[in-house]
Short mmCIF file of C-alpha atoms in Angstrom, two decimals:
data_model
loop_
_atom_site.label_atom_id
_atom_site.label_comp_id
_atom_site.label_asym_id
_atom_site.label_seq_id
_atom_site.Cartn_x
_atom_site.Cartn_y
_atom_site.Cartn_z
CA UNK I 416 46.68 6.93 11.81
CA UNK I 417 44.61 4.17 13.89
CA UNK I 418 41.32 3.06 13.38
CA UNK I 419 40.41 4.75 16.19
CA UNK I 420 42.04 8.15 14.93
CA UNK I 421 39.63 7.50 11.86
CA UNK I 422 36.61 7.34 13.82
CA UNK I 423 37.19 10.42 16.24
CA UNK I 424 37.47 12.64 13.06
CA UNK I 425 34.09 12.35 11.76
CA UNK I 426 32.86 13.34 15.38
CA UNK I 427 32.72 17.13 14.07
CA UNK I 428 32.55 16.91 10.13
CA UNK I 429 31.23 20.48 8.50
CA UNK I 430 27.47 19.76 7.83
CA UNK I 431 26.65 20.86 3.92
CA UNK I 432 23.69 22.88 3.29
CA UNK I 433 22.99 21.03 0.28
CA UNK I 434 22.91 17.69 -0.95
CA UNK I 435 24.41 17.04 -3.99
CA UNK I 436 23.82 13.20 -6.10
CA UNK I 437 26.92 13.25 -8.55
CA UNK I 438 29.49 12.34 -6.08
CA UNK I 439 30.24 8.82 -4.70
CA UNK I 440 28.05 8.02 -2.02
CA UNK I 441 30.85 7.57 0.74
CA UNK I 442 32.58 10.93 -0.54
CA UNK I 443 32.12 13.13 2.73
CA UNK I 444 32.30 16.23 0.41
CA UNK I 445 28.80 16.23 -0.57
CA UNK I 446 27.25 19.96 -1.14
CA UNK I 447 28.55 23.31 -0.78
CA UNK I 448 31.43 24.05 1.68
CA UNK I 449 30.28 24.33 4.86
CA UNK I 450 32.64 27.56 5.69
CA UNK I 451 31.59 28.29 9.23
CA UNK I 452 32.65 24.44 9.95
CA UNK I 453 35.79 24.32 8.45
CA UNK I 454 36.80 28.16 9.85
CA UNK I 455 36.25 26.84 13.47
CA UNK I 456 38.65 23.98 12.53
CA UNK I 457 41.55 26.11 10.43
CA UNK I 458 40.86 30.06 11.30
CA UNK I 459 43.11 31.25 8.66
CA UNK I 460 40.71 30.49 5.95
CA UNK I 461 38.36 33.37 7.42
CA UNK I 462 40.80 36.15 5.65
CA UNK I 463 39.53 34.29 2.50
CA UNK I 464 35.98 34.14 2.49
CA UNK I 465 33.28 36.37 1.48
CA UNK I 466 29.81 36.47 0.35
CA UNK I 467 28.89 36.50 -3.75
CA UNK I 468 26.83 37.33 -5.60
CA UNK I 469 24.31 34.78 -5.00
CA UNK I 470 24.43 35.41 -1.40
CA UNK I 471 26.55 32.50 -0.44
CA UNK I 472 30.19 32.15 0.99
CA UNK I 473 32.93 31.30 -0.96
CA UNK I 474 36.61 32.09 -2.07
CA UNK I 475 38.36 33.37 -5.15
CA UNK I 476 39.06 30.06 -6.42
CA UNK I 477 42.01 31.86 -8.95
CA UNK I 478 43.91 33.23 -5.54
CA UNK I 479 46.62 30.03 -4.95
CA UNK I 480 46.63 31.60 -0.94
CA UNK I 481 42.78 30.59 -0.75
CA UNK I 482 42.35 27.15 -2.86
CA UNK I 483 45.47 26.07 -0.70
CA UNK I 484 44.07 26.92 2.54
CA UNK I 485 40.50 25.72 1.67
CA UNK I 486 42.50 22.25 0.98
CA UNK I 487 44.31 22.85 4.33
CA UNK I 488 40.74 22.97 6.58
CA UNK I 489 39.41 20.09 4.70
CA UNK I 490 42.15 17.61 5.15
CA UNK I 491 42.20 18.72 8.76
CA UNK I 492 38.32 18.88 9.26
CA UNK I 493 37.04 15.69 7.00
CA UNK I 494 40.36 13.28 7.45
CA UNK I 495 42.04 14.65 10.36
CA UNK I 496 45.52 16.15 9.08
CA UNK I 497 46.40 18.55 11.06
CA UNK I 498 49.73 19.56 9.18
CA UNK I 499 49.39 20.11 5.19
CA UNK I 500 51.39 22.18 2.71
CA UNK I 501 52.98 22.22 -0.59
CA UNK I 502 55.41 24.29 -2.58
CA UNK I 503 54.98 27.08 -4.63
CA UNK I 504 53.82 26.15 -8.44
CA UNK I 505 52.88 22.42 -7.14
CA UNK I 506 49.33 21.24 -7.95
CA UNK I 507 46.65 21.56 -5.65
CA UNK I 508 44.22 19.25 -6.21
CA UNK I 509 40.06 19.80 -5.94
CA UNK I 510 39.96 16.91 -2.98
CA UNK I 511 36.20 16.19 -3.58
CA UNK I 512 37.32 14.46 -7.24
CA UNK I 513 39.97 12.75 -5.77
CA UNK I 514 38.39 11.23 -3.04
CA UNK I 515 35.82 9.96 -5.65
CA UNK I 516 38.86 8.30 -7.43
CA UNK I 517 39.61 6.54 -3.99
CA UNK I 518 36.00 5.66 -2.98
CA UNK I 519 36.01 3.53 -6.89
CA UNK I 520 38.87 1.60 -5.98
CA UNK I 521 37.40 0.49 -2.96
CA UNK I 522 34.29 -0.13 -5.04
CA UNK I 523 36.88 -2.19 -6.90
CA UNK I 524 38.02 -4.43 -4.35
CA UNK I 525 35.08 -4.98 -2.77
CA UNK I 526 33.73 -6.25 -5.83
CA UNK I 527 36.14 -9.07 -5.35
CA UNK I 528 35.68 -9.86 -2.08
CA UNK I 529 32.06 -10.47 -1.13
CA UNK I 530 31.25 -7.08 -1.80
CA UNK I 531 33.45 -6.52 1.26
CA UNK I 532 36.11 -3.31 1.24
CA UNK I 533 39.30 -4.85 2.59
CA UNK I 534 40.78 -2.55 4.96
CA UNK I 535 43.68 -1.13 7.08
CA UNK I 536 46.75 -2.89 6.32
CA UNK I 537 45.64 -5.94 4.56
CA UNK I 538 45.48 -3.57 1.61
CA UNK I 539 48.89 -2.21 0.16
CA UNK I 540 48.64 0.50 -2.82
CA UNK I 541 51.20 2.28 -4.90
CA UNK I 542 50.52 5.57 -5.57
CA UNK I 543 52.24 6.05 -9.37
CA UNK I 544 52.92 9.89 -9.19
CA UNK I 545 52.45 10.81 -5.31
CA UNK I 546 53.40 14.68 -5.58
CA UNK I 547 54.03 17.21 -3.33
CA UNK I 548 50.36 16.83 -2.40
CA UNK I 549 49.94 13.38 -1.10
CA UNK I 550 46.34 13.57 -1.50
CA UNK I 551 45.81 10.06 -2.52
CA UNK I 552 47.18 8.34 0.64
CA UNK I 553 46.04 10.76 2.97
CA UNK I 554 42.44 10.37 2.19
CA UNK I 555 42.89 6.88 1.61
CA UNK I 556 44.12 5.86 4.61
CA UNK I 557 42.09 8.40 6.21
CA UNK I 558 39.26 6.14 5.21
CA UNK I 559 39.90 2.61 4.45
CA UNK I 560 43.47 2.64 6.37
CA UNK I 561 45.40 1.35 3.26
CA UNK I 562 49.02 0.88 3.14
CA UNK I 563 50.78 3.25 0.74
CA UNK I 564 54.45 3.59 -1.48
CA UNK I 565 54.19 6.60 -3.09
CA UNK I 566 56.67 7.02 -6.24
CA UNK I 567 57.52 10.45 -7.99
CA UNK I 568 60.54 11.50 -10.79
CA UNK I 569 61.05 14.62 -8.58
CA UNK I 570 62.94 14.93 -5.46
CA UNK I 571 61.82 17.86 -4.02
CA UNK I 572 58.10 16.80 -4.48
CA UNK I 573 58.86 13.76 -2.64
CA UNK I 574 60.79 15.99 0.10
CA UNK I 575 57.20 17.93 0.25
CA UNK I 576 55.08 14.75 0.51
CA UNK I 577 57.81 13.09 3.68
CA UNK I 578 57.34 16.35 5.54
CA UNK I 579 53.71 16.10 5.43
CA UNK I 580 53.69 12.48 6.29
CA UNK I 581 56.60 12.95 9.29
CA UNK I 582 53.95 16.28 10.71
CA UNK I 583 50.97 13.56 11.37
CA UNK I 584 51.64 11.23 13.84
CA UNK I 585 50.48 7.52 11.88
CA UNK I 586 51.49 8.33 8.59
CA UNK I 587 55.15 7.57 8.54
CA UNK I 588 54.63 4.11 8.93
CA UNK I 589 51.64 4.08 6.79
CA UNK I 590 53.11 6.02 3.96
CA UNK I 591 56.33 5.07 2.45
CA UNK I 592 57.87 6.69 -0.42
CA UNK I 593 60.44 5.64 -3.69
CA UNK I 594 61.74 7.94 -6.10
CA UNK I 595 61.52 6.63 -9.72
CA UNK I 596 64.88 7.90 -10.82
CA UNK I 597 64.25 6.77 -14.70
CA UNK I 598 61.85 8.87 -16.66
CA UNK I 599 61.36 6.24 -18.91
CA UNK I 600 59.90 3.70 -16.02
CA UNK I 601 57.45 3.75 -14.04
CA UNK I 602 57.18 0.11 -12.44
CA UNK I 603 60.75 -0.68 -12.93
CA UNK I 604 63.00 0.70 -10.44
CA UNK I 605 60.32 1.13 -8.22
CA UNK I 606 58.78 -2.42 -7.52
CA UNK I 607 61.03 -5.05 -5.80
CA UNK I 608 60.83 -8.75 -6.83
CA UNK I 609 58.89 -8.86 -3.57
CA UNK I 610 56.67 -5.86 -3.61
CA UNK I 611 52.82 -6.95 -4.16
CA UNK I 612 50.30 -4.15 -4.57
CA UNK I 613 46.47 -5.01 -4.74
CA UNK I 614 45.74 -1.58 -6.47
CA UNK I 615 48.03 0.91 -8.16
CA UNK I 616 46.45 4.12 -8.87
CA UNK I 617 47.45 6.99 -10.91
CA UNK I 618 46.76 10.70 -12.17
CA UNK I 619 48.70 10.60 -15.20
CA UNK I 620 50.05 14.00 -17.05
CA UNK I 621 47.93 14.83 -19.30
CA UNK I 622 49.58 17.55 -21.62
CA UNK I 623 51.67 16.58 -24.67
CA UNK I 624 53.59 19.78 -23.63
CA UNK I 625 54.46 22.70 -22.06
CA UNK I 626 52.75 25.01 -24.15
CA UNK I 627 49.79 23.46 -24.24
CA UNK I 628 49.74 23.04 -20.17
CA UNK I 629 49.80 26.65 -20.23
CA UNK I 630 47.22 27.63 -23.08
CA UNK I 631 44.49 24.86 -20.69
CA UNK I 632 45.86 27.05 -17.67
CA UNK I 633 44.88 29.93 -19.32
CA UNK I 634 41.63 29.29 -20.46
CA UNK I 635 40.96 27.93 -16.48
CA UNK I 636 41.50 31.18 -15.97
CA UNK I 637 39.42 32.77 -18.11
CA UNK I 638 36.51 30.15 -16.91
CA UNK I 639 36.94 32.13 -13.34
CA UNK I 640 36.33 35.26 -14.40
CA UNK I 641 39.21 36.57 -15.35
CA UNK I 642 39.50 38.72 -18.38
CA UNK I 643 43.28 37.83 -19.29
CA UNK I 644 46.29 35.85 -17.87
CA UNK I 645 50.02 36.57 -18.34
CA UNK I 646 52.03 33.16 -18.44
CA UNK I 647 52.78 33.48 -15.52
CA UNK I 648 50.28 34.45 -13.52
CA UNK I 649 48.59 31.21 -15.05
CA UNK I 650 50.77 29.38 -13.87
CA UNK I 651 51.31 30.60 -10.56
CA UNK I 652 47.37 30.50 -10.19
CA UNK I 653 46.70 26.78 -11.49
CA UNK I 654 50.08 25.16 -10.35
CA UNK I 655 52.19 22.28 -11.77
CA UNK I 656 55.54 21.78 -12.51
CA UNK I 657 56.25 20.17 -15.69
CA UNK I 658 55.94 16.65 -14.62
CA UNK I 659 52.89 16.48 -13.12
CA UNK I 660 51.59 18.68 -16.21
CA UNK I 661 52.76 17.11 -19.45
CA UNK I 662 54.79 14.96 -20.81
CA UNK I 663 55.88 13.94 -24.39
CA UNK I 664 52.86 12.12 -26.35
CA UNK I 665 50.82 13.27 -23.21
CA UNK I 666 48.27 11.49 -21.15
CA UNK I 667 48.09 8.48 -24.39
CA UNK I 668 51.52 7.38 -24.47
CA UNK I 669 51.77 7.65 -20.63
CA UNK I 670 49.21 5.11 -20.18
CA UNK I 671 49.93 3.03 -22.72
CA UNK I 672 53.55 2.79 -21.11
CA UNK I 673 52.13 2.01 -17.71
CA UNK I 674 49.49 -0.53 -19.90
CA UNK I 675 53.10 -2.38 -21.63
CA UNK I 676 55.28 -2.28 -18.36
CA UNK I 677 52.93 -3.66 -16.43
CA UNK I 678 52.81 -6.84 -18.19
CA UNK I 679 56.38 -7.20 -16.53
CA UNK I 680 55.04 -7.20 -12.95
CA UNK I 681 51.77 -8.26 -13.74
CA UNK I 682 51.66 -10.98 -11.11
CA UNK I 683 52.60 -8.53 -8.59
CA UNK I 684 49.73 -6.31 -8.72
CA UNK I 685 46.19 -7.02 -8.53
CA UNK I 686 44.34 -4.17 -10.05
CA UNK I 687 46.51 -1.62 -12.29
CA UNK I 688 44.41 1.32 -12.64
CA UNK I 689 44.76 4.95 -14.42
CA UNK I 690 42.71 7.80 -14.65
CA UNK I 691 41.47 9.03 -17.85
CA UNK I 692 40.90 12.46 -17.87
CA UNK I 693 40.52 12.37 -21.92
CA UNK I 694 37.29 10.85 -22.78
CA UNK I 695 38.76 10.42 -26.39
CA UNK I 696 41.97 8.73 -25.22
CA UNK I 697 39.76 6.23 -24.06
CA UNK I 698 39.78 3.62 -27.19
CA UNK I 699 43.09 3.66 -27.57
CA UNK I 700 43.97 2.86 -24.07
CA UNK I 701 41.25 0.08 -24.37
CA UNK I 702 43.30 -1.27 -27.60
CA UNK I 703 46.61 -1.01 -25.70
CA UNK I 704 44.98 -3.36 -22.78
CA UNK I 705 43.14 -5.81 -25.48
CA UNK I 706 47.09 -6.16 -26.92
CA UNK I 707 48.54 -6.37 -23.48
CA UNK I 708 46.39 -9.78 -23.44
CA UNK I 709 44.77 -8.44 -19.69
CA UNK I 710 42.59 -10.76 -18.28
CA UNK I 711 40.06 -8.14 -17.27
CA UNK I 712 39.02 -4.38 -17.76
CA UNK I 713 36.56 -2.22 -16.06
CA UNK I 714 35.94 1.29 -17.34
CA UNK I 715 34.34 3.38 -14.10
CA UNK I 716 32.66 6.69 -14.89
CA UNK I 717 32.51 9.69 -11.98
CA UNK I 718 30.91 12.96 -12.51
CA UNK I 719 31.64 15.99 -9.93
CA UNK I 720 30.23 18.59 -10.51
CA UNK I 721 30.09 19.76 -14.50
CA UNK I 722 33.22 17.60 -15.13
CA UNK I 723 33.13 13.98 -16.37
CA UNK I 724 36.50 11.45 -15.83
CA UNK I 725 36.95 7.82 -15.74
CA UNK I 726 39.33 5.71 -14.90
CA UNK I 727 40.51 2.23 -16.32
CA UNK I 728 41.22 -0.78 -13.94
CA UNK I 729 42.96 -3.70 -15.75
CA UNK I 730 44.50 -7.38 -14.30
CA UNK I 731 46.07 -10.12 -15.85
CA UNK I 732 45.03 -11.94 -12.96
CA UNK I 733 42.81 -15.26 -13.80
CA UNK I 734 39.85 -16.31 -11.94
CA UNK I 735 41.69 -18.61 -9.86
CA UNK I 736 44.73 -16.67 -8.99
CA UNK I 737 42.11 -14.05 -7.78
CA UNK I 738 40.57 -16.29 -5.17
CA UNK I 739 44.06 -17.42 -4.40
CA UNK I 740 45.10 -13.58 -4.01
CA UNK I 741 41.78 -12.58 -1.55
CA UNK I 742 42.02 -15.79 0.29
CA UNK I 743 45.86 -14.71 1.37
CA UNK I 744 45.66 -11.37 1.30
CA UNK I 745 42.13 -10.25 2.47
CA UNK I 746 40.57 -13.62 3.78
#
């Protein structure tokens, strides 16, 4: 997608009828949903919206059909993808948190460049965990028009993501995609000797297992509403497939894994970064960098909505190969 693509899609951005202050100031996805907006742009999502209770439109967040399509209009109406699906029992993400995550990271760089946010293709970022959503690079380079490699352990979520990317024109040779075919790597095996990243970002899985994906699924459900949920209603209503769900030790040991491999390729890499969507996993991910010997950590809250994350951005990168890196790079 050009730079010029970029601009002509915030020509008719859905207006929102009310400001909201949590968000990041550059995240487009400030208020309520402007339905009316983002029905002229995808029709479809008409068949899901009505009026509650407090006399304003929404959807039945716990119907999969309606959070996917709401996704659908806003990817086409705020970032200009006009073709965007997943699979059955993949996540959907809430875009509004995500985009925060990206709007940080430009934060990030910027804070190492004049207070500049490099742009377009002078910025390359790997995407640990793409999924059959994308979501990450397609906002990104919506707005900043980064360079992405996307990684994921499973094949058919890649397959999801390079049908996504091939139905844009732009993407393909924006987005570029590696499966990591080692579950117990996640640089290695994906990073060539020659790869260089100035951000890697990630949405780690954040379940220590199955059961207890299901049980948080569950109680989601609940949160909406609903009185009860069979397993697998749950789970058809809040999707994920195991990897992008859980994983043994959980959200923890995942980072601290990323945290100890990426002492291997720290040179590579500018800023490593993580979300942390466990506000006490937090010290022990900051021990895990203080014994990785990184040169730097930043801690960066976000708020949307009534939920509170973080991420962790981390670089064994001194002072003077940082200059040297922006000078080459984004100079």
């Amino acid at each position: 997608m050009s730079s010029s693509k970029r601009g002509n899609s915030t020509a008719k951005l859905p207006t929102p009828s009310k400001p909201a202050a949590l968000l990041h100031p550059r995240n487009r996805h400030q208020g309520r949903y402007d339905f009316d907006a983002l029905i002229k742009d995808t029709p479809e999502l008409s068949t899901f919206v009505f009026v509650n209770q407090y006399d304003d439109k929404s959807i039945d967040f716990a119907n999969p059909a309606a959070v996917k399509t709401l996704n659908r209009a806003l990817l086409k109406s705020f970032y200009g993808i006009a073709h965007w699906d997943i699979p059955a029992n993949y996540l959907c993400p809430p875009i509004p948190g995500r985009a925060d995550y990206v709007h940080y990271l430009a934060d990030l760089l910027a804070s190492k460049n004049k207070g500049v946010i490099p742009r377009d293709a002078a910025v390359r970022v790997l995407d640990i965990g793409i999924g059959a959503n994308a979501i990450y690079p397609l906002i990104a380079h919506a707005e900043y028009g980064w360079q992405f490699l996307g990684s994921d352990i499973d094949a058919n979520a890649l397959t999801s993501a390079r049908t996504t990317i091939h139905a844009n024109p732009g993407l393909s040779a924006a987005i570029k995609l590696r499966q990591q075919k080692s579950p117990a790597h996640i640089f290695k095996g994906v990073l060539g000797t020659n790869d260089y990243f100035d951000l890697t970002l990630c949405n780690p899985p954040f379940h220590s297992s199955q059961e207890e994906a299901l049980s948080s699924n569950q109680r989601k459900w609940r949160g909406l509403g609903k009185a009860e949920a069979n397993q697998r209603t749950a789970k058809l209503n809040f999707g994920g497939q195991n990897t992008e769900l859980w994983c043994d030790g959980g959200e923890a040991l995942f980072i601290r894994r990323m945290i100890e491999e990426s002492t291997t390729v720290s040179k590579q890499v500018f800023w490593f970064s993580s979300l942390v969507s466990k506000a006490s996993n937090l010290p022990d991910v900051l021990s895990a960098l203080k014994k990785a010997k990184a040169f730097e950590v930043k801690t960066v809250e976000m708020t949307q909505g009534q939920k509170q994350s973080r991420f962790v951005a981390w670089t064994f990168l001194d002072a003077a190969e940082q200059e040297d890196w922006r000078n080459e790079r984004w100079g």
